Amino acid sequence: MTPIKPWVGVDISKSSLEIHIRPTKVCWATNTTPGELKELSKQLKAIDPWGVILEASGGWEKRVVEALRKEDVPVIVINPRRIRDFAKAAGILAKTDRIDAAVISLFGEKMEPEVR
């Protein structure tokens, strides 16, 4: 049996990240310091995801994308409106950082966006 490759959703705020992995539903938070981003990139590379999805967030995503690309982790930046529309269509109306990260990873699993 072929192992299932995960999708990772990352919700970004100015100084922290909320990470959610599907289908395992493992989640945690981390900071956006250079050291934390490097460690996160190594952790995500080790799980070999289909993709790590984040919303475009006014430029805050750039450091995260750069750190992930340095480790050759497939990263996908999505327009936040697409994620919000997806959440509404799925009936997920609550909005916290943890819920947002879960919705982003669910979006990846269901929509399978292309890594660019």
Tab-separated table of C-alpha atoms in Angstrom:
chain	number	residue	atom	x	y	z
A	1	MET	CA	0.000	0.000	0.000
A	2	THR	CA	1.321	3.427	-0.953
A	3	PRO	CA	1.594	5.797	1.999
A	4	ILE	CA	-0.629	8.862	1.848
A	5	LYS	CA	1.337	12.052	1.365
A	6	PRO	CA	0.069	14.841	3.583
A	7	TRP	CA	-1.107	18.357	2.830
A	8	VAL	CA	0.056	21.099	5.181
A	9	GLY	CA	-1.912	24.265	5.870
A	10	VAL	CA	-0.163	27.258	7.418
A	11	ASP	CA	-2.001	30.253	8.815
A	12	ILE	CA	0.296	33.266	9.019
A	13	SER	CA	0.195	36.187	11.385
A	14	LYS	CA	2.859	38.825	11.969
A	15	SER	CA	4.857	36.894	14.559
A	16	SER	CA	3.482	33.355	14.558
A	17	LEU	CA	2.361	30.475	12.384
A	18	GLU	CA	-0.310	27.866	12.981
A	19	ILE	CA	0.430	24.596	11.165
A	20	HIS	CA	-2.081	21.811	10.415
A	21	ILE	CA	-1.308	18.525	8.649
A	22	ARG	CA	-3.920	16.418	6.873
A	23	PRO	CA	-4.915	13.648	7.049
A	24	THR	CA	-3.273	13.146	10.468
A	25	LYS	CA	-4.772	16.364	11.921
A	26	VAL	CA	-1.520	17.095	13.747
A	27	CYS	CA	-1.260	20.788	14.539
A	28	TRP	CA	1.041	23.159	16.367
A	29	ALA	CA	2.106	26.793	16.495
A	30	THR	CA	5.546	28.326	16.021
A	31	ASN	CA	7.152	31.729	15.735
A	32	THR	CA	8.422	33.419	12.577
A	33	THR	CA	12.000	33.935	13.734
A	34	PRO	CA	14.676	32.806	11.246
A	35	GLY	CA	15.676	29.892	13.479
A	36	GLU	CA	12.086	28.710	13.933
A	37	LEU	CA	11.426	28.965	10.175
A	38	LYS	CA	14.536	26.920	9.421
A	39	GLU	CA	13.465	24.248	11.926
A	40	LEU	CA	9.912	24.223	10.527
A	41	SER	CA	11.238	23.803	6.992
A	42	LYS	CA	13.303	20.792	8.042
A	43	GLN	CA	10.323	19.240	9.865
A	44	LEU	CA	8.063	19.691	6.843
A	45	LYS	CA	10.671	18.365	4.419
A	46	ALA	CA	10.925	15.228	6.561
A	47	ILE	CA	7.206	14.460	6.168
A	48	ASP	CA	7.441	14.881	2.363
A	49	PRO	CA	4.099	16.655	1.784
A	50	TRP	CA	2.283	17.079	-1.521
A	51	GLY	CA	2.385	20.749	-0.707
A	52	VAL	CA	2.494	23.368	1.999
A	53	ILE	CA	-0.282	25.885	1.442
A	54	LEU	CA	-0.359	29.408	2.787
A	55	GLU	CA	-2.470	32.430	2.081
A	56	ALA	CA	-1.025	35.580	0.608
A	57	SER	CA	-0.982	37.810	3.668
A	58	GLY	CA	0.310	41.247	2.844
A	59	GLY	CA	3.911	40.099	2.466
A	60	TRP	CA	4.212	38.213	5.771
A	61	GLU	CA	4.255	34.981	3.788
A	62	LYS	CA	7.466	35.850	1.910
A	63	ARG	CA	9.875	34.808	4.681
A	64	VAL	CA	8.018	31.533	5.145
A	65	VAL	CA	8.044	30.785	1.405
A	66	GLU	CA	11.751	31.586	1.186
A	67	ALA	CA	12.594	29.282	4.113
A	68	LEU	CA	10.535	26.418	2.654
A	69	ARG	CA	12.038	26.793	-0.812
A	70	LYS	CA	15.570	26.686	0.633
A	71	GLU	CA	14.734	23.164	1.852
A	72	ASP	CA	12.995	22.242	-1.446
A	73	VAL	CA	9.612	21.922	0.270
A	74	PRO	CA	6.769	22.346	-2.252
A	75	VAL	CA	4.941	25.532	-1.353
A	76	ILE	CA	1.738	27.032	-2.739
A	77	VAL	CA	0.531	30.568	-2.046
A	78	ILE	CA	-3.241	30.926	-2.430
A	79	ASN	CA	-5.454	33.989	-2.574
A	80	PRO	CA	-7.183	34.221	0.838
A	81	ARG	CA	-10.540	34.767	-0.826
A	82	ARG	CA	-10.366	31.290	-2.394
A	83	ILE	CA	-9.783	29.765	1.032
A	84	ARG	CA	-12.597	31.783	2.639
A	85	ASP	CA	-15.026	30.848	-0.170
A	86	PHE	CA	-14.014	27.193	0.234
A	87	ALA	CA	-14.613	27.383	4.006
A	88	LYS	CA	-18.050	28.939	3.521
A	89	ALA	CA	-18.986	26.294	0.949
A	90	ALA	CA	-17.929	23.617	3.447
A	91	GLY	CA	-20.040	25.250	6.164
A	92	ILE	CA	-17.017	26.283	8.241
A	93	LEU	CA	-17.915	29.745	9.462
A	94	ALA	CA	-15.872	29.962	12.668
A	95	LYS	CA	-12.562	31.742	12.264
A	96	THR	CA	-9.511	31.313	14.486
A	97	ASP	CA	-5.879	30.785	13.493
A	98	ARG	CA	-6.108	27.070	14.302
A	99	ILE	CA	-9.345	26.635	12.342
A	100	ASP	CA	-7.892	28.626	9.437
A	101	ALA	CA	-4.831	26.344	9.272
A	102	ALA	CA	-7.126	23.295	9.262
A	103	VAL	CA	-9.263	24.786	6.482
A	104	ILE	CA	-6.160	25.584	4.428
A	105	SER	CA	-4.902	21.992	4.694
A	106	LEU	CA	-8.395	20.678	3.854
A	107	PHE	CA	-8.427	22.964	0.806
A	108	GLY	CA	-5.161	21.337	-0.327
A	109	GLU	CA	-6.464	17.835	0.196
A	110	LYS	CA	-9.725	18.441	-1.666
A	111	MET	CA	-8.667	20.914	-4.376
A	112	GLU	CA	-5.096	19.647	-5.016
A	113	PRO	CA	-3.680	23.010	-6.142
A	114	GLU	CA	-0.642	23.010	-8.372
A	115	VAL	CA	2.782	23.720	-6.885
A	116	ARG	CA	4.310	26.702	-8.698
